[in-house]
Short mmCIF file of C-alpha atoms in Angstrom, two decimals:
data_model
loop_
_atom_site.label_atom_id
_atom_site.label_comp_id
_atom_site.label_asym_id
_atom_site.label_seq_id
_atom_site.Cartn_x
_atom_site.Cartn_y
_atom_site.Cartn_z
CA GLU M 1 58.08 -82.44 83.93
CA LEU M 2 54.85 -81.77 82.27
CA MET M 3 53.14 -80.02 85.19
CA ALA M 4 56.34 -77.34 85.09
CA ILE M 5 55.96 -76.29 81.51
CA ASP M 6 54.27 -73.22 80.01
CA ILE M 7 51.44 -75.03 78.04
CA ILE M 8 50.73 -72.25 75.62
CA ASN M 9 54.27 -71.45 74.74
CA ASP M 10 55.76 -74.82 75.12
CA LEU M 11 52.91 -77.05 73.70
CA TYR M 12 51.53 -75.17 70.96
CA PHE M 13 53.11 -73.51 67.71
CA ASP M 14 50.29 -70.94 67.42
CA ILE M 15 48.48 -69.44 70.26
CA ASN M 16 45.17 -69.52 68.23
CA ASP M 17 45.27 -73.40 68.28
CA ARG M 18 45.19 -73.41 71.99
CA GLU M 19 42.47 -70.57 72.00
CA GLN M 20 40.46 -72.57 69.42
CA SER M 21 40.85 -75.81 71.49
CA ILE M 22 39.52 -74.44 74.60
CA SER M 23 36.86 -72.20 73.31
CA THR M 24 35.10 -74.92 71.17
CA PRO M 25 32.47 -76.97 73.02
CA LYS M 26 33.17 -80.77 73.00
CA ASN M 27 30.56 -83.40 73.16
CA GLY M 28 32.59 -86.33 71.85
CA GLY M 29 33.92 -84.64 68.84
CA PHE M 30 37.29 -84.60 67.16
CA GLU M 31 39.78 -82.02 66.88
CA VAL M 32 42.91 -81.68 64.94
CA PHE M 33 45.62 -79.29 65.51
CA ARG M 34 49.60 -79.22 65.97
CA LEU M 35 51.53 -79.57 69.11
CA LYS M 36 55.43 -79.15 69.70
CA ARG M 37 57.44 -81.88 71.01
CA LYS M 38 60.12 -81.42 73.73
CA ASP M 39 62.69 -81.15 70.91
CA GLY M 40 60.99 -78.45 69.10
CA THR M 41 59.59 -80.73 66.33
CA GLU M 42 55.99 -80.64 65.08
CA VAL M 43 53.51 -83.37 66.08
CA TRP M 44 50.04 -83.44 64.56
CA VAL M 45 47.36 -84.78 66.89
CA GLU M 46 43.73 -85.91 66.82
CA ASP M 47 41.70 -84.80 70.13
CA ASN M 48 38.94 -86.97 70.93
CA GLY M 49 37.64 -85.34 73.99
CA TRP M 50 35.00 -83.71 76.00
CA TYR M 51 34.36 -81.40 79.03
CA ASN M 52 32.76 -82.45 82.18
CA THR M 53 30.44 -79.87 83.66
CA ASP M 54 28.71 -79.49 86.78
CA ASP M 55 24.59 -79.03 87.13
CA ASN M 56 24.81 -75.39 86.19
CA GLY M 57 26.73 -76.25 82.97
CA ASN M 58 30.05 -74.96 84.26
CA ILE M 59 33.40 -76.61 82.99
CA LEU M 60 34.88 -78.34 85.52
CA PHE M 61 37.78 -80.51 83.33
CA HIS M 62 38.51 -81.85 80.25
CA LEU M 63 38.94 -85.61 79.13
CA GLY M 64 40.46 -86.46 76.06
CA ILE M 65 42.65 -88.80 74.10
CA LEU M 66 45.34 -87.44 71.86
CA ARG M 67 46.41 -89.53 68.87
CA ASP M 68 49.66 -88.95 66.80
CA ILE M 69 48.54 -88.39 63.18
CA THR M 70 51.60 -86.93 62.05
CA ASP M 71 52.13 -89.53 59.16
CA ARG M 72 48.32 -89.25 58.13
CA MET M 73 48.70 -85.30 57.69
CA ARG M 74 52.04 -85.97 55.63
CA VAL M 75 50.50 -88.47 53.24
CA GLU M 76 47.20 -86.41 52.98
CA ARG M 77 49.64 -83.43 52.16
CA GLU M 78 51.56 -85.34 49.46
CA LEU M 79 48.13 -86.48 47.95
CA ARG M 80 46.99 -83.01 47.78
CA ILE M 81 50.02 -81.77 45.95
CA LEU M 82 49.89 -84.84 43.57
CA SER M 83 46.24 -84.32 43.11
CA ARG M 84 47.02 -80.50 42.20
CA ALA M 85 49.81 -81.62 39.92
CA VAL M 86 47.78 -83.89 37.89
CA GLU M 87 44.88 -81.41 37.61
CA GLN M 88 46.98 -78.45 36.79
CA ASN M 89 49.13 -80.27 34.19
CA PRO M 90 49.35 -78.70 30.98
CA VAL M 91 49.21 -82.30 29.33
CA SER M 92 46.41 -84.56 29.23
CA ILE M 93 46.09 -87.45 31.68
CA VAL M 94 44.09 -90.48 31.53
CA ILE M 95 43.75 -93.23 34.11
CA THR M 96 41.83 -96.38 33.19
CA ASP M 97 41.30 -100.01 34.79
CA THR M 98 42.68 -103.04 33.61
CA LYS M 99 40.22 -103.48 30.76
CA GLY M 100 40.93 -99.94 29.63
CA ASN M 101 37.76 -98.36 30.99
CA ILE M 102 38.50 -94.75 31.86
CA GLU M 103 38.16 -93.72 35.58
CA TYR M 104 39.80 -90.37 35.47
CA VAL M 105 40.88 -87.51 33.06
CA ASN M 106 42.16 -84.22 33.98
CA PRO M 107 40.93 -81.12 32.87
CA LYS M 108 43.47 -80.53 30.07
CA PHE M 109 41.98 -83.51 28.67
CA THR M 110 38.30 -82.17 28.66
CA GLU M 111 39.76 -78.91 27.21
CA LEU M 112 41.62 -80.42 24.39
CA THR M 113 38.96 -83.16 23.31
CA GLY M 114 35.68 -81.39 23.99
CA TYR M 115 34.45 -84.39 26.16
CA SER M 116 33.21 -83.80 29.78
CA PHE M 117 34.50 -86.31 32.54
CA ASN M 118 31.13 -87.46 32.70
CA GLU M 119 30.94 -88.16 29.22
CA VAL M 120 34.09 -90.34 28.98
CA LEU M 121 33.93 -91.98 32.47
CA GLY M 122 33.42 -95.69 31.85
CA GLN M 123 34.25 -95.38 28.41
CA ASN M 124 37.20 -96.78 26.36
CA PRO M 125 39.66 -94.28 25.13
CA ARG M 126 38.92 -95.94 21.85
CA ILE M 127 36.13 -93.34 21.58
CA LEU M 128 38.96 -90.80 20.38
CA LYS M 129 40.18 -93.16 17.64
CA SER M 130 40.29 -91.91 14.03
CA ASP M 131 41.07 -94.13 11.05
CA SER M 132 44.81 -92.93 10.69
CA THR M 133 45.84 -95.05 13.68
CA SER M 134 46.05 -98.83 12.69
CA SER M 135 44.96 -101.84 14.53
CA ASP M 136 48.54 -103.33 14.56
CA GLU M 137 49.73 -100.08 16.50
CA TYR M 138 46.85 -100.49 19.08
CA SER M 139 47.64 -104.22 19.62
CA GLU M 140 51.37 -103.49 20.15
CA MET M 141 50.68 -100.83 22.60
CA TRP M 142 48.03 -103.14 24.55
CA LYS M 143 50.53 -105.90 24.69
CA THR M 144 53.14 -103.90 25.84
CA ILE M 145 51.16 -102.17 28.96
CA THR M 146 49.63 -105.32 30.02
CA GLU M 147 52.89 -107.11 30.39
CA GLY M 148 53.86 -104.29 32.68
CA GLY M 149 55.89 -102.15 30.06
CA GLU M 150 55.84 -98.54 28.86
CA TRP M 151 54.76 -97.75 25.37
CA LEU M 152 55.54 -94.37 23.73
CA GLY M 153 54.20 -93.44 20.29
CA GLU M 154 51.78 -91.25 18.50
CA PHE M 155 48.16 -91.25 17.82
CA LYS M 156 45.92 -89.25 15.48
CA ASN M 157 42.92 -89.07 17.41
CA LYS M 158 39.42 -87.34 16.80
CA LYS M 159 37.76 -84.45 19.25
CA LYS M 160 34.15 -84.64 20.03
CA ASN M 161 33.34 -82.17 17.12
CA GLY M 162 35.11 -84.55 14.96
CA GLU M 163 38.34 -82.53 14.32
CA GLU M 164 41.57 -84.63 14.20
CA TYR M 165 44.50 -84.02 16.37
CA ILE M 166 47.84 -85.81 16.84
CA GLU M 167 49.06 -86.58 20.36
CA ASN M 168 52.57 -87.84 21.58
CA ALA M 169 51.58 -90.56 24.19
CA LEU M 170 53.54 -92.50 27.10
CA ILE M 171 51.42 -95.24 28.38
CA SER M 172 52.39 -97.33 31.34
CA SER M 173 50.86 -99.55 33.94
CA ILE M 174 50.20 -98.95 37.42
CA LYS M 175 51.06 -101.77 39.91
CA ASP M 176 50.00 -102.58 43.55
CA GLU M 177 52.77 -103.38 46.46
CA ASN M 178 52.95 -107.00 44.84
CA GLY M 179 53.28 -105.98 41.53
CA LYS M 180 50.08 -106.77 40.13
CA VAL M 181 48.80 -104.44 37.29
CA THR M 182 45.82 -102.44 38.72
CA HIS M 183 45.45 -99.42 36.32
CA PHE M 184 46.91 -97.89 33.28
CA LEU M 185 48.18 -94.35 33.27
CA ALA M 186 48.37 -92.35 29.80
CA VAL M 187 50.33 -88.95 29.64
CA LYS M 188 49.61 -87.33 26.39
CA GLU M 189 50.70 -84.06 24.63
CA ASP M 190 48.85 -82.31 21.95
CA ILE M 191 51.78 -81.90 19.08
CA THR M 192 49.18 -80.95 16.19
CA GLN M 193 50.72 -77.69 15.84
CA LYS M 194 54.35 -79.01 16.22
CA ARG M 195 53.67 -81.18 13.38
CA LYS M 196 52.07 -78.31 11.29
CA ASP M 197 55.06 -76.29 11.88
CA GLU M 198 57.55 -79.03 10.73
CA VAL M 199 55.53 -79.19 7.49
CA VAL M 200 55.97 -75.49 7.12
CA ILE M 201 59.70 -75.67 7.82
CA ARG M 202 60.37 -78.35 5.34
CA LYS M 203 58.48 -76.36 2.50
CA LEU M 204 60.62 -73.22 3.54
CA ILE M 205 63.80 -75.08 3.31
CA LYS M 206 62.90 -76.90 0.13
CA ALA M 207 62.20 -73.40 -1.30
CA ILE M 208 65.37 -71.85 -0.29
CA GLU M 209 67.35 -74.75 -1.59
CA GLN M 210 65.44 -74.47 -4.85
CA SER M 211 65.65 -70.65 -5.00
CA PRO M 212 67.67 -69.08 -8.07
CA VAL M 213 68.87 -66.39 -5.37
CA SER M 214 72.11 -67.07 -3.68
CA THR M 215 71.29 -67.52 0.03
CA ILE M 216 73.51 -67.50 3.30
CA ILE M 217 72.03 -68.46 6.53
CA THR M 218 74.03 -67.60 9.62
CA ASP M 219 73.63 -67.86 13.42
CA ALA M 220 73.72 -65.27 15.99
CA GLU M 221 77.59 -64.72 15.87
CA GLY M 222 77.61 -64.39 11.99
CA LYS M 223 78.69 -67.72 11.32
CA ILE M 224 77.50 -69.62 8.45
CA GLU M 225 75.08 -72.50 8.98
CA PHE M 226 73.69 -73.09 5.57
CA VAL M 227 74.09 -72.11 1.78
CA ASN M 228 71.78 -73.26 -0.87
CA THR M 229 72.72 -74.43 -4.39
CA ALA M 230 72.62 -71.12 -6.24
CA PHE M 231 75.44 -70.07 -3.84
CA THR M 232 77.56 -72.99 -4.48
CA THR M 233 76.92 -72.34 -8.31
CA LEU M 234 78.01 -68.66 -8.03
CA THR M 235 80.83 -68.87 -5.74
CA GLN M 236 81.85 -72.80 -6.37
CA TYR M 237 82.10 -72.95 -2.19
CA THR M 238 80.06 -75.85 -0.85
CA LEU M 239 78.42 -75.71 2.52
CA VAL M 240 81.29 -77.95 3.74
CA ASP M 241 83.98 -75.33 2.61
CA VAL M 242 82.07 -72.37 4.24
CA VAL M 243 80.38 -73.69 7.58
CA ASN M 244 81.11 -71.91 10.92
CA LYS M 245 82.93 -69.33 8.39
CA THR M 246 81.79 -65.78 8.39
CA PRO M 247 80.48 -64.01 5.28
CA ARG M 248 83.56 -61.42 5.26
CA MET M 249 85.54 -64.52 3.72
CA PHE M 250 84.21 -63.31 0.40
CA ASN M 251 85.82 -60.03 0.69
CA ARG M 252 88.30 -59.08 -2.14
CA GLY M 253 91.76 -60.27 -0.81
CA HIS M 254 90.27 -62.30 1.96
CA VAL M 255 91.94 -65.75 2.12
CA LEU M 256 89.77 -68.91 2.99
CA ASP M 257 91.07 -70.07 6.36
#
């Protein structure tokens, strides 16, 4: 059956794979390329082969051993995708050993903290610690993850330049096939600006509530979502009375539904 097939069209997905294979001198080396199975599916092979030549160096025939490495290529592809996902992730990722010594940080970590990979390699994440997070919180976190659990919370940490920042962190254990904890993984998001914005919003809300000017806030459809104390004093309507209504209810002759 093999003798009757068209090698180029039936065995190769790409003719360039074939041309590369036959044009490259072989002296016991390895090549990796795709072949096409009888059913049309793809198989990756590793070719360990060589050419036999005559006394003048002319190729007589090729000897080789093909090994199916499809599973290996699939795993390598998945690892490349995973690696890119970690490297390009918009949040900080830190991996430590079971003693808490850093083995890996992604580019977002170095961008945020100002520490290079080499500066933190082998260090403990406590190099980022500020005085704002209590020892009890760290103890609780450590106890949770060493027992195989997940810890979710916030840290106020310190960058290399001394600037403080706030992180939302999810820290969990990485286990081997036997369930033994081998590493710890921390995924951390910088929420410093979010916390600052929340402070500003609270101040604005307080200012509106205490303003002597009657104030109404509606949604995009014109339905009332908020009224302040000055509004209630003026109209005698509370927020409960007017929520989800429209301001036209205050037009002369309009009856409150």
